[in-house]
CSV table of C-alpha atoms in Angstrom, one decimal:
chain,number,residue,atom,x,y,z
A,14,UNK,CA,-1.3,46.3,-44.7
A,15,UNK,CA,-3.8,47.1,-46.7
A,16,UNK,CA,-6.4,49.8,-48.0
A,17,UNK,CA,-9.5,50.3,-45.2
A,18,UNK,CA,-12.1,52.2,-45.6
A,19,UNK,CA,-13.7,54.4,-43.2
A,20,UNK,CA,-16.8,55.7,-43.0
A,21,UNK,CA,-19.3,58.2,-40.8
A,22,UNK,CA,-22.8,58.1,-39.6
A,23,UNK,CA,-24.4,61.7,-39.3
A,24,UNK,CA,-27.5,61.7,-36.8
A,25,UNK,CA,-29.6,64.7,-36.3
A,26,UNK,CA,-32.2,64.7,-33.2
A,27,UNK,CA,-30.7,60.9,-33.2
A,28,UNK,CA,-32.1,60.1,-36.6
A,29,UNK,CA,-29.5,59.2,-39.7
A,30,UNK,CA,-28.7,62.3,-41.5
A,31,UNK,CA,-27.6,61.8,-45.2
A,32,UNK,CA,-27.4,65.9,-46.8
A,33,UNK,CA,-24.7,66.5,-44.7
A,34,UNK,CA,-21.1,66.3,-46.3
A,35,UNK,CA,-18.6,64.4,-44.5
A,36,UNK,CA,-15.0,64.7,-45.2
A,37,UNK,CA,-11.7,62.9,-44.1
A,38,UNK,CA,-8.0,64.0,-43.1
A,39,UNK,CA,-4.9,62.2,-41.8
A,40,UNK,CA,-2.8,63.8,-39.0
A,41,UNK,CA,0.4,62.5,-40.9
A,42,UNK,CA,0.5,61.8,-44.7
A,43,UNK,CA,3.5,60.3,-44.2
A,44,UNK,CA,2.3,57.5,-42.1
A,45,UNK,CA,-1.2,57.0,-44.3
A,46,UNK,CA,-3.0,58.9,-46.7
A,47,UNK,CA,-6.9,59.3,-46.6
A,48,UNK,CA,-9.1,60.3,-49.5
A,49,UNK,CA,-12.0,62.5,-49.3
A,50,UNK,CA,-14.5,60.2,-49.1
A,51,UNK,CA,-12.4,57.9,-46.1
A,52,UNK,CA,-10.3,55.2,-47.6
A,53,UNK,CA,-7.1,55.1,-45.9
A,54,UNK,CA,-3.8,53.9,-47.9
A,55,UNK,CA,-1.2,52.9,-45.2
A,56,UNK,CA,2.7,54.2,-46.1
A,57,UNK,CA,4.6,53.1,-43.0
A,58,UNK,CA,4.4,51.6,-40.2
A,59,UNK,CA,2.9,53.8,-37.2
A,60,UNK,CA,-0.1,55.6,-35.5
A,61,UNK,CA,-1.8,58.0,-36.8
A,62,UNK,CA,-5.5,59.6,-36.5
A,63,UNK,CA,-8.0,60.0,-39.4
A,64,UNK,CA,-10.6,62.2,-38.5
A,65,UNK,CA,-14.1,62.8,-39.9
A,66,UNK,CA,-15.3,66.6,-40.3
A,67,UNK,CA,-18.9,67.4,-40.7
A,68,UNK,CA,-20.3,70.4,-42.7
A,69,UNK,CA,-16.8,72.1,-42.3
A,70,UNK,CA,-17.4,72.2,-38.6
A,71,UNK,CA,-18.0,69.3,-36.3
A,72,UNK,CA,-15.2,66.5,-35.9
A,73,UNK,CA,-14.7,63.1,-34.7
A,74,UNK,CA,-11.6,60.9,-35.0
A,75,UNK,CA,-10.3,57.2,-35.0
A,76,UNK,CA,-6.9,55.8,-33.9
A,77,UNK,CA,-5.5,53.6,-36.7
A,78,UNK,CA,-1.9,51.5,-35.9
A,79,UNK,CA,-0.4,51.2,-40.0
A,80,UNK,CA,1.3,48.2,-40.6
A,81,UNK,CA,3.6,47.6,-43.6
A,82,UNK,CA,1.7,44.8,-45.8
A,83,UNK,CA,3.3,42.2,-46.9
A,84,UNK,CA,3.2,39.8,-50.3
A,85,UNK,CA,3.1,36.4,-49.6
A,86,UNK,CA,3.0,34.5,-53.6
A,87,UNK,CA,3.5,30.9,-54.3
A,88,UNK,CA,2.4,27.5,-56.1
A,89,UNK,CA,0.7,24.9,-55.6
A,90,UNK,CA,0.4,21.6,-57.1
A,91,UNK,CA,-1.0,17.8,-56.7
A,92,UNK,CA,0.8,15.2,-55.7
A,93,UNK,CA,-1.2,12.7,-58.3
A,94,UNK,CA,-0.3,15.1,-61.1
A,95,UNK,CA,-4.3,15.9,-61.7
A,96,UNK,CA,-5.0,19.4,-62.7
A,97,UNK,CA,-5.5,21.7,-59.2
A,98,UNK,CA,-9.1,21.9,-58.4
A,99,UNK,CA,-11.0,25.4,-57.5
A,100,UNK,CA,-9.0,26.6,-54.5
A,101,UNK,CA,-8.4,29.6,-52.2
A,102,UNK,CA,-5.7,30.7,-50.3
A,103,UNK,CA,-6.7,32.3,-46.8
A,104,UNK,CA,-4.6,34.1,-44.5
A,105,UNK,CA,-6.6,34.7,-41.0
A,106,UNK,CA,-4.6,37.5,-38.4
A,107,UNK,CA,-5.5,36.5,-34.8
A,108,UNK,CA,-4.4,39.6,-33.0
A,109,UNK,CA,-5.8,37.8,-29.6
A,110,UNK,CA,-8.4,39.7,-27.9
A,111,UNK,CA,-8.6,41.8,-31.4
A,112,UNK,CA,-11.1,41.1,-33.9
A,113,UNK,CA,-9.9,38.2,-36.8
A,114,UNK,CA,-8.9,39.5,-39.6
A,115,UNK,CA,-9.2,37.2,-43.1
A,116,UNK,CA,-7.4,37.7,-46.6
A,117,UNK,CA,-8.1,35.3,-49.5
A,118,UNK,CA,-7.0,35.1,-52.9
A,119,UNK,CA,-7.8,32.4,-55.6
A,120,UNK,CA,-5.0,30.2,-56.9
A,121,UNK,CA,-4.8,30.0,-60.6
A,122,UNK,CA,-5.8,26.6,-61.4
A,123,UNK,CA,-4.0,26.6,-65.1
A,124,UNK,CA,-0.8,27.9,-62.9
A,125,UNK,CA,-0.9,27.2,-59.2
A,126,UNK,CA,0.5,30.3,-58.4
A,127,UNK,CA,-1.4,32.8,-55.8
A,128,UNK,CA,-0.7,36.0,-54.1
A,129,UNK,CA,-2.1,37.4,-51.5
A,130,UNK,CA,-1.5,41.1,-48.9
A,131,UNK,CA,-1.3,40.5,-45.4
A,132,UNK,CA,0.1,42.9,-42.6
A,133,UNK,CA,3.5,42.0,-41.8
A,134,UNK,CA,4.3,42.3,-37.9
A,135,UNK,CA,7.6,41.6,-36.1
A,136,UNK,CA,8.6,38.8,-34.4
A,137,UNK,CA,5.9,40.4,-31.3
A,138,UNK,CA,3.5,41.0,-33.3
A,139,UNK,CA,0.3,38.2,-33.9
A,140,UNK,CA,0.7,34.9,-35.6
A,141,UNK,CA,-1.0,34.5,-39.3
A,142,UNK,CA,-2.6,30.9,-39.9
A,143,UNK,CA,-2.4,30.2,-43.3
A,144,UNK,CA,-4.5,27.8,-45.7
A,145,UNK,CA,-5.3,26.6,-49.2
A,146,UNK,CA,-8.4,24.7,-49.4
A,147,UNK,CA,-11.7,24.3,-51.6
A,148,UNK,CA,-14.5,27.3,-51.2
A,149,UNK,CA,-17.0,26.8,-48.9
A,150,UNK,CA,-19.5,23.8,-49.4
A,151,UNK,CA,-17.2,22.1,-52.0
A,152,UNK,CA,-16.5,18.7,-52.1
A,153,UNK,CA,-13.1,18.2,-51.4
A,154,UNK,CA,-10.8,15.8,-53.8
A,155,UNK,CA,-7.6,16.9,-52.1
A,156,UNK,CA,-6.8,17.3,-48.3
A,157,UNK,CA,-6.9,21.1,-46.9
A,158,UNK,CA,-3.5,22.8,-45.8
A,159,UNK,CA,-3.0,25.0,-43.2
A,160,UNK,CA,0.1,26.0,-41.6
A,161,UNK,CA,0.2,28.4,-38.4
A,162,UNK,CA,3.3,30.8,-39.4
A,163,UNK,CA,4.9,32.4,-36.1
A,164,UNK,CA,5.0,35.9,-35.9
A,165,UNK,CA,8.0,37.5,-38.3
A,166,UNK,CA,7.6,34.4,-41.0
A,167,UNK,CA,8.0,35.2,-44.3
A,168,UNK,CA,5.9,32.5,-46.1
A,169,UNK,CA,6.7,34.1,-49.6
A,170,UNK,CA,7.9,31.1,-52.0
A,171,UNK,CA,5.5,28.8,-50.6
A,172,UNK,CA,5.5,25.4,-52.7
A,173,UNK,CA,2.0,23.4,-51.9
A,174,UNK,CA,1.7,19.8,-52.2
A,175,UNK,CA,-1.8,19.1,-52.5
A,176,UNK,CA,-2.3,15.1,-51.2
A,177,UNK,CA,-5.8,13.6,-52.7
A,178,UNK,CA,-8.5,11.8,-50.7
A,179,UNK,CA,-8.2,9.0,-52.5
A,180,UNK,CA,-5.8,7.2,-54.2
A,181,UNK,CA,-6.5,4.5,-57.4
A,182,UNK,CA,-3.4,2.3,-58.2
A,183,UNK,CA,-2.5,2.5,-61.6
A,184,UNK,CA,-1.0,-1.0,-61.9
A,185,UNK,CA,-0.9,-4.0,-59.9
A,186,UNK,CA,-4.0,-6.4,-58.3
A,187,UNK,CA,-5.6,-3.5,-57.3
A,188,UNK,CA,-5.6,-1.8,-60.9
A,189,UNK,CA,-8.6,1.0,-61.0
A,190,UNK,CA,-9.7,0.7,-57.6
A,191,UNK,CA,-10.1,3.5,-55.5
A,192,UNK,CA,-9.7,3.5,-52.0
A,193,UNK,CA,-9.9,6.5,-49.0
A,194,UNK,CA,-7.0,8.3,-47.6
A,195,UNK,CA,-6.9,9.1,-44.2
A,196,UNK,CA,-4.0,10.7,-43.2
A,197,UNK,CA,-5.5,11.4,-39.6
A,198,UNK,CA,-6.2,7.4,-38.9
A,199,UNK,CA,-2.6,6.9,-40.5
A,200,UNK,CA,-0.5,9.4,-38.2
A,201,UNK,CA,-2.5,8.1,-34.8
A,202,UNK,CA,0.0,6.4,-32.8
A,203,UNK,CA,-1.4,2.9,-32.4
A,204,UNK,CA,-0.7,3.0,-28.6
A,205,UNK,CA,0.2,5.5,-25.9
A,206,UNK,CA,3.9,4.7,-25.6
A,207,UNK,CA,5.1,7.2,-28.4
A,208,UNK,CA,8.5,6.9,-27.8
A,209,UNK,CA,8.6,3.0,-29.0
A,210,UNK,CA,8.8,3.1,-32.8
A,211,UNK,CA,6.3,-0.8,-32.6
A,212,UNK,CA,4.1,2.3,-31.5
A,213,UNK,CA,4.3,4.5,-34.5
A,214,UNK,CA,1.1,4.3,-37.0
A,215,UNK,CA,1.5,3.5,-41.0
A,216,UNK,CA,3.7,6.3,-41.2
A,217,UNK,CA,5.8,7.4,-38.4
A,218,UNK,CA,5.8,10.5,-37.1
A,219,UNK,CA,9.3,11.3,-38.8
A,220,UNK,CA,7.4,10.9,-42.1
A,221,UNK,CA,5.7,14.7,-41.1
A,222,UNK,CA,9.4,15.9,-42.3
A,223,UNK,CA,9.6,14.3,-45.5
A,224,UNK,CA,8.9,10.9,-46.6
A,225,UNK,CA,11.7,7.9,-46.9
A,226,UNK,CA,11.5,5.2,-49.3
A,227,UNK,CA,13.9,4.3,-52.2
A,228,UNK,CA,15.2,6.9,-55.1
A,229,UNK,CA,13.3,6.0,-58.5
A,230,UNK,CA,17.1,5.2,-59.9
A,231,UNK,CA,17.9,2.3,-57.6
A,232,UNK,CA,14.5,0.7,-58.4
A,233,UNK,CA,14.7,-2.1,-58.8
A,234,UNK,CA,16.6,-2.9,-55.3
A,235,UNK,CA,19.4,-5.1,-55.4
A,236,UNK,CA,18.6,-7.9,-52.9
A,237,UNK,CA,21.2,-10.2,-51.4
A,238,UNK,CA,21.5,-13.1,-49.5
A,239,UNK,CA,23.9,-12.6,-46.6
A,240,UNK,CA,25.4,-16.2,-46.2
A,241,UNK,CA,28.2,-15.3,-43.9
A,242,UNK,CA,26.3,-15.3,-41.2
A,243,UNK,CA,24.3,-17.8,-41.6
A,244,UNK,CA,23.2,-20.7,-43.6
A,245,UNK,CA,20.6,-19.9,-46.0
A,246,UNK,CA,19.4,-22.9,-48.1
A,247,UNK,CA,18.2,-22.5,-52.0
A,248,UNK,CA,14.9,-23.7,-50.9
A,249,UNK,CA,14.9,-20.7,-48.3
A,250,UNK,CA,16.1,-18.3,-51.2
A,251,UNK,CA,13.2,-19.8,-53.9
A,252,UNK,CA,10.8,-19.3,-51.2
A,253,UNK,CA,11.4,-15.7,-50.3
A,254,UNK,CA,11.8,-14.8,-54.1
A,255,UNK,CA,8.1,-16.1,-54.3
A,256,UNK,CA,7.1,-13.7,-51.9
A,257,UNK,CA,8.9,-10.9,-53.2
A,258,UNK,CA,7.0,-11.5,-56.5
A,259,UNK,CA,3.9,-11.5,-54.9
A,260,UNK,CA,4.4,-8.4,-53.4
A,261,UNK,CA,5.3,-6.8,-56.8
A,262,UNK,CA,2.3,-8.1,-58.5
A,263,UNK,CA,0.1,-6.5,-55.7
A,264,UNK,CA,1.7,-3.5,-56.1
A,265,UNK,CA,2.0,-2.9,-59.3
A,266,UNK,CA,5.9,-1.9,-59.4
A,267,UNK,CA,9.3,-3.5,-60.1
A,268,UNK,CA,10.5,-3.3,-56.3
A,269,UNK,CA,13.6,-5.8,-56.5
A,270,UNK,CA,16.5,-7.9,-58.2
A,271,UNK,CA,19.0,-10.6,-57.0
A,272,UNK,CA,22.4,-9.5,-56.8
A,273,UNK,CA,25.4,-11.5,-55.5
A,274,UNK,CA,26.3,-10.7,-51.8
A,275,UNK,CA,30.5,-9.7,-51.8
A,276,UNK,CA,31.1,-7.8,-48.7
A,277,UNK,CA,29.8,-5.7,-45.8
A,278,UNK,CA,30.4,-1.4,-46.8
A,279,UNK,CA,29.4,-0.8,-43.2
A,280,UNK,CA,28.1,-3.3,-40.0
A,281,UNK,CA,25.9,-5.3,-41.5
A,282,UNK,CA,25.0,-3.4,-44.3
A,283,UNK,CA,26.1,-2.8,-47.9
A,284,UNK,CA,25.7,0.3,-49.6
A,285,UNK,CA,22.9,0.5,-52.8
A,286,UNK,CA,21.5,-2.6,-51.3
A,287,UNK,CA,18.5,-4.7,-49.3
A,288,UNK,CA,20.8,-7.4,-47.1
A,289,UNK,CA,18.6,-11.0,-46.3
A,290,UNK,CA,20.2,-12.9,-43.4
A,291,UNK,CA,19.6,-15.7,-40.7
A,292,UNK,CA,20.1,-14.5,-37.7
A,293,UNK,CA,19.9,-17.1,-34.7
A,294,UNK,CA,20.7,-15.2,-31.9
A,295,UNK,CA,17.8,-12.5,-32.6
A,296,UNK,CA,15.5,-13.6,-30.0
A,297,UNK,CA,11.9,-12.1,-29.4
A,298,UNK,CA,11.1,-11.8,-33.0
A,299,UNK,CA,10.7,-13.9,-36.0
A,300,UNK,CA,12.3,-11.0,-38.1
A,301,UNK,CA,14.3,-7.6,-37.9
A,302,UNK,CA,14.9,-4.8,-40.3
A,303,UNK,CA,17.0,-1.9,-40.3
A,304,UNK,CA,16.8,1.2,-43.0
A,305,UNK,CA,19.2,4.3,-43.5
A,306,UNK,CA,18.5,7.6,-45.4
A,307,UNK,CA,20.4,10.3,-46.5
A,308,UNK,CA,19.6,13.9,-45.6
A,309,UNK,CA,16.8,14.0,-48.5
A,310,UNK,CA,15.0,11.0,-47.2
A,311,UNK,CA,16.4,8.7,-49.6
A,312,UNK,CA,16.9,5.4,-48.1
A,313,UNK,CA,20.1,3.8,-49.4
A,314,UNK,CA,20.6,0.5,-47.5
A,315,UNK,CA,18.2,-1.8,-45.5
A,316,UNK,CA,18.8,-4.9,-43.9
A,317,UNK,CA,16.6,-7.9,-43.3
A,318,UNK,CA,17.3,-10.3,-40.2
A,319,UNK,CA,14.8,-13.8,-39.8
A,320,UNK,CA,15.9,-15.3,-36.6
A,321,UNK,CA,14.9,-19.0,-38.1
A,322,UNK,CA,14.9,-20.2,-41.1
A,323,UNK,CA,11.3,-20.8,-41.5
A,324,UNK,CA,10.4,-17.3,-42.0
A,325,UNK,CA,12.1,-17.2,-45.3
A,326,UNK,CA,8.6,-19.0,-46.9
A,327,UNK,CA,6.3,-17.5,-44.4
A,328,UNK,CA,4.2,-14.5,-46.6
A,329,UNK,CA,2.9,-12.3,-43.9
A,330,UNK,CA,6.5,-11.9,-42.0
A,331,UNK,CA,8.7,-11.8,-45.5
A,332,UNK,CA,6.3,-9.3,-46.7
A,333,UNK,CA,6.1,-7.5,-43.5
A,334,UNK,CA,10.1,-7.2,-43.0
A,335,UNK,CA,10.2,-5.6,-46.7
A,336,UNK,CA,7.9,-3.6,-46.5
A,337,UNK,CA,9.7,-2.2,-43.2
A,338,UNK,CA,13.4,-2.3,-45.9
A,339,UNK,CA,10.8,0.2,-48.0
A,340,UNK,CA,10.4,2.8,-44.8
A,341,UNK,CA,7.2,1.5,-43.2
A,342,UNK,CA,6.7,0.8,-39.9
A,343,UNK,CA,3.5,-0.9,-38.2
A,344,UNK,CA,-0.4,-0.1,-37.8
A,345,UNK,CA,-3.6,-1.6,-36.5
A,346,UNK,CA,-5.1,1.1,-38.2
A,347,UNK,CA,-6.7,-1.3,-41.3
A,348,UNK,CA,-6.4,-5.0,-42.8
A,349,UNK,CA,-2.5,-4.6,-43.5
A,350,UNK,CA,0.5,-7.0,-43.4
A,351,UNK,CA,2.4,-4.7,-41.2
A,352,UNK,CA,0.1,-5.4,-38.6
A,353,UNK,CA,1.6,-7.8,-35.6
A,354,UNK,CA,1.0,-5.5,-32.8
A,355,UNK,CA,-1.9,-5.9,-30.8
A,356,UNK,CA,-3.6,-7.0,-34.2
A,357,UNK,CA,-3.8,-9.3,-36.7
A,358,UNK,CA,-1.2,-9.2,-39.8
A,359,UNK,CA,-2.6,-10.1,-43.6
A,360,UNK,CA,-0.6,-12.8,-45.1
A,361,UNK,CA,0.1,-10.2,-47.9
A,362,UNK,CA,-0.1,-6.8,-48.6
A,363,UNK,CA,-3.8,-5.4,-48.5
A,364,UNK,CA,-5.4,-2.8,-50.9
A,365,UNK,CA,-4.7,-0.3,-48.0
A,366,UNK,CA,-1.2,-1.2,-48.1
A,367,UNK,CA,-1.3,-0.5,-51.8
A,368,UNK,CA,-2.6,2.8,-51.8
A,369,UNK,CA,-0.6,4.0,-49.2
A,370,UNK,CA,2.3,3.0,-50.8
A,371,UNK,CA,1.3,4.4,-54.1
A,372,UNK,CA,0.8,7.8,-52.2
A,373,UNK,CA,4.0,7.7,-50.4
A,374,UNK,CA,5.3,7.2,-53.8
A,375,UNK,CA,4.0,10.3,-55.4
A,376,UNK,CA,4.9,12.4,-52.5
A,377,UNK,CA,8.4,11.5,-52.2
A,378,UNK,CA,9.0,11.7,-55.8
A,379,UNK,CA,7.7,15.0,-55.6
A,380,UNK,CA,10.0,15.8,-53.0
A,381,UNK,CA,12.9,15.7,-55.4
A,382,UNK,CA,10.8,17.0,-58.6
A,383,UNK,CA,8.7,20.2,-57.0
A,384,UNK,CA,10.4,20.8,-54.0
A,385,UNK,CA,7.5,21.3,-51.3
A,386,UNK,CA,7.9,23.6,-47.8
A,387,UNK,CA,4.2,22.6,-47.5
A,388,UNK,CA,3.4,18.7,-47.4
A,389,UNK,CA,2.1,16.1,-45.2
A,390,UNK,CA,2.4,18.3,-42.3
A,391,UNK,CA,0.5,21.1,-42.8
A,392,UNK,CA,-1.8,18.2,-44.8
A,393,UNK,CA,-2.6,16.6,-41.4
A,394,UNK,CA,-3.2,19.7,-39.8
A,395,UNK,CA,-5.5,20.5,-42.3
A,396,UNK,CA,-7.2,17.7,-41.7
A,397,UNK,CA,-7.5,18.1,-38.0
A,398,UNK,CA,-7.9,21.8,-37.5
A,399,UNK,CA,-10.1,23.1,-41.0
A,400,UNK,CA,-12.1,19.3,-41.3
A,401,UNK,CA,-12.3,18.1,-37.7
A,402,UNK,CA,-12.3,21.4,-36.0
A,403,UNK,CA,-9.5,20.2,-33.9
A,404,UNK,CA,-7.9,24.1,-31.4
A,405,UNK,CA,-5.1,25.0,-33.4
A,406,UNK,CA,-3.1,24.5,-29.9
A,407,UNK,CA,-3.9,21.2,-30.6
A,408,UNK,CA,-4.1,19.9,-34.0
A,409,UNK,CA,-1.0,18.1,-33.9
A,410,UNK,CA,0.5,15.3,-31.5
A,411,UNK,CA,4.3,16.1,-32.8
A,412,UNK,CA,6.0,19.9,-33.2
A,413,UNK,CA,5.6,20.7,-36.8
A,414,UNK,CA,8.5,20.8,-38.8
A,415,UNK,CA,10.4,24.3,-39.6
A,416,UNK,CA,8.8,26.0,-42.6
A,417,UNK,CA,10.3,25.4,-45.8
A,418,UNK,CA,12.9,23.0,-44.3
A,419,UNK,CA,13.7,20.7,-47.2
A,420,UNK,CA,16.7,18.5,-46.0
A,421,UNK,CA,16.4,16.1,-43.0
A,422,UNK,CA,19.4,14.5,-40.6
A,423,UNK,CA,20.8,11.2,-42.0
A,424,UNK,CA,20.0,9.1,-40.1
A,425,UNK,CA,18.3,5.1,-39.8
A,426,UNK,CA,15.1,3.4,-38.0
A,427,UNK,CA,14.5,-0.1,-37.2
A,428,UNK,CA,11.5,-2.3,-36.7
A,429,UNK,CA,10.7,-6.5,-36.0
């Protein structure tokens, strides 16, 4: 795919020879052209042989297979909004038992835009892994990205969501504080039994395909009280308003507002709104929460169960439950209210908690603004193959997500 240059070592009574002149031909100059002094500029795919004549006379020749190259531009950008640091986009060719072949380009860092030759094979031909991380022996303020693109992919278009190490809450209790990211301790399951969502980490592993959480519009959330199917008393309400309020002061953000409850839209849910009811026959857990999204991983209607009445004023399972009607699910992975599983659960919502949210934040409003095919998933990978040397065969516990896919199935989780 691209230019190579060629070259010829002249020995006389085994010794290097240099006042000899070497020069260079191509059996078909349709397939590549050679110059005189061996750099070979493929034209099409297909063999062809470039061979090496000494002093007019003696030959020797090499077997070259010409690939069509192939343009791969895009963007990239930061998820915080902080200009890009230096980067470099990478594209390494494992041809298997062939020799690795690397590509890199810089990405403009007024711009974000890069572009970079590679070979372009057919859907037989070798896979490409591609990356976009800091040069070598640079700190690194953003996670690297790397994305292992089957054979055939065309990764021209590629928009890059850069997600930083660290996160510092702009509002809230934890104003100015800056605390670690770690995307690898946040996507590891918190026990063996995958399939159960209480298994999930911070973010579940449905969060590799986009994040959910609430559009910037319905902010803040209508919350009602569901007293059809239960009785809720005002000192129940008062109490879980007090809680919601802590919650917003810790975070920083307008989350919620009363609204009047009028009617079901759909089992148990309205439409546009966060549902609070008593639930007495919900047995095994002192709360329940259900969330929907639509196929942009906007949630659009959650609802809150408490299965006695007491757990209206109780912090740690009123702030758990909403955090769960914001798209969480559980971890044991830090001090965190959404704990409860095998581990102890904060009575609030812990600076971890904070900046997790706050990064979840940025990230799914750039999911509507920027438009990323690359994001937390190729994010974690980054992490785990280019940081933690984890075998590429190996760097993720869930099947990455089809490149640039940027809709997801409706569809609704649940957690107590």
């Amino acid at each position: 795919g691209v230019d190579q240059p060629m070259t010829a070592t002249v020995t006389v009574d085994w010794k290097p020879a240099e006042a000899h002149a070497v020069t260079f031909t191509t059996s078909d100059a349709t397939v590549a052209i050679v110059t005189a002094a061996g750099l070979v500029h493929p034209l099409a795919n297909g063999a062809v042989t470039i061979t090496a004549t000494l002093d007019g006379q003696r030959q020797t020749s090499a077997q070259l297979t010409i690939v069509d190259p192939r343009t791969s531009v895009g963007i990239v950008a930061t998820s915080d909004g902080k200009p890009l640091p230096k980067l470099i986009f990478s594209a390494r060719v494992n041809a298997g038992t062939k020799s690795e072949q690397a590509f890199t380009a810089p990405v403009d860092a007024a711009t974000g835009a890069f572009s970079i030759v590679t070979p372009a094979f057919t859907a037989t031909g070798p896979f490409i892994d591609f990356s976009v991380d800091v040069p070598a022996n640079t700190p690194r303020a953003y996670h690297p990205m790397w994305m292992r693109a089957v054979p055939g992919t065309n990764v021209t278009g590629a928009r890059i969501l850069m997600l930083p190490r660290a996160v510092t809450p702009d509002s809230g209790t934890f104003k100015g504080q800056t605390f670690p990211v770690n995307l690898n301790e946040a996507f590891t399951p918190v026990c063996t039994d995958t399939s159960s969502a209480n298994c999930q980490s911070y973010w579940p592993s449905y969060f590799l395909s986009g994040i959910k959480n609430w559009a910037d519009a319905a902010r803040p959330i209508p919350v009602a009280f569901d007293r059809a199917t239960g009785a809720i008393t005002a000192t129940d309400s008062i109490a879980m308003w007090d809680i919601l309020h802590a919650m917003e002061t810790d975070l920083g953000r307008s989350l919620v507002k009363p609204a009047e409850f009028t009617a079901f839209s759909s089992a148990g849910f309205t439409s546009g709104m966060i549902l609070v009811s008593l639930d007495p026959s919900l047995t095994g857990f002192s709360g329940y929460t259900n969330w929907n999204w639509d196929g942009f991983g906007v949630i659009y209607q959650a609802r809150i169960r408490f299965s006695q009445s007491r757990y209206f004023s109780v912090s740690s399972t009123a702030s758990h439950e909403l955090n769960h009607a914001l798209g969480f699910h559980h971890t044991c992975r830090w001090a965190t209210v959404m704990g409860g599983y095998g581990c102890s659960s904060d009575a609030r919502m812990s600076a971890n908690d904070v900046a997790y949210y706050h990064l979840a934040e940025q990230v799914r409003r750039q999911l509507a603004v920027f438009k990323p095919s690359w994001g937390i998933v190729e994010a974690l990978a980054g992490v785990r193959v280019l940081e933690l040397g984890f075998p590429a065969s190996s760097a993720l516990p869930v099947t990455l997500s089809p490149l640039f896919s940027k809709t997801l199935a409706p569809t609704s989780d649940g957690a107590p």
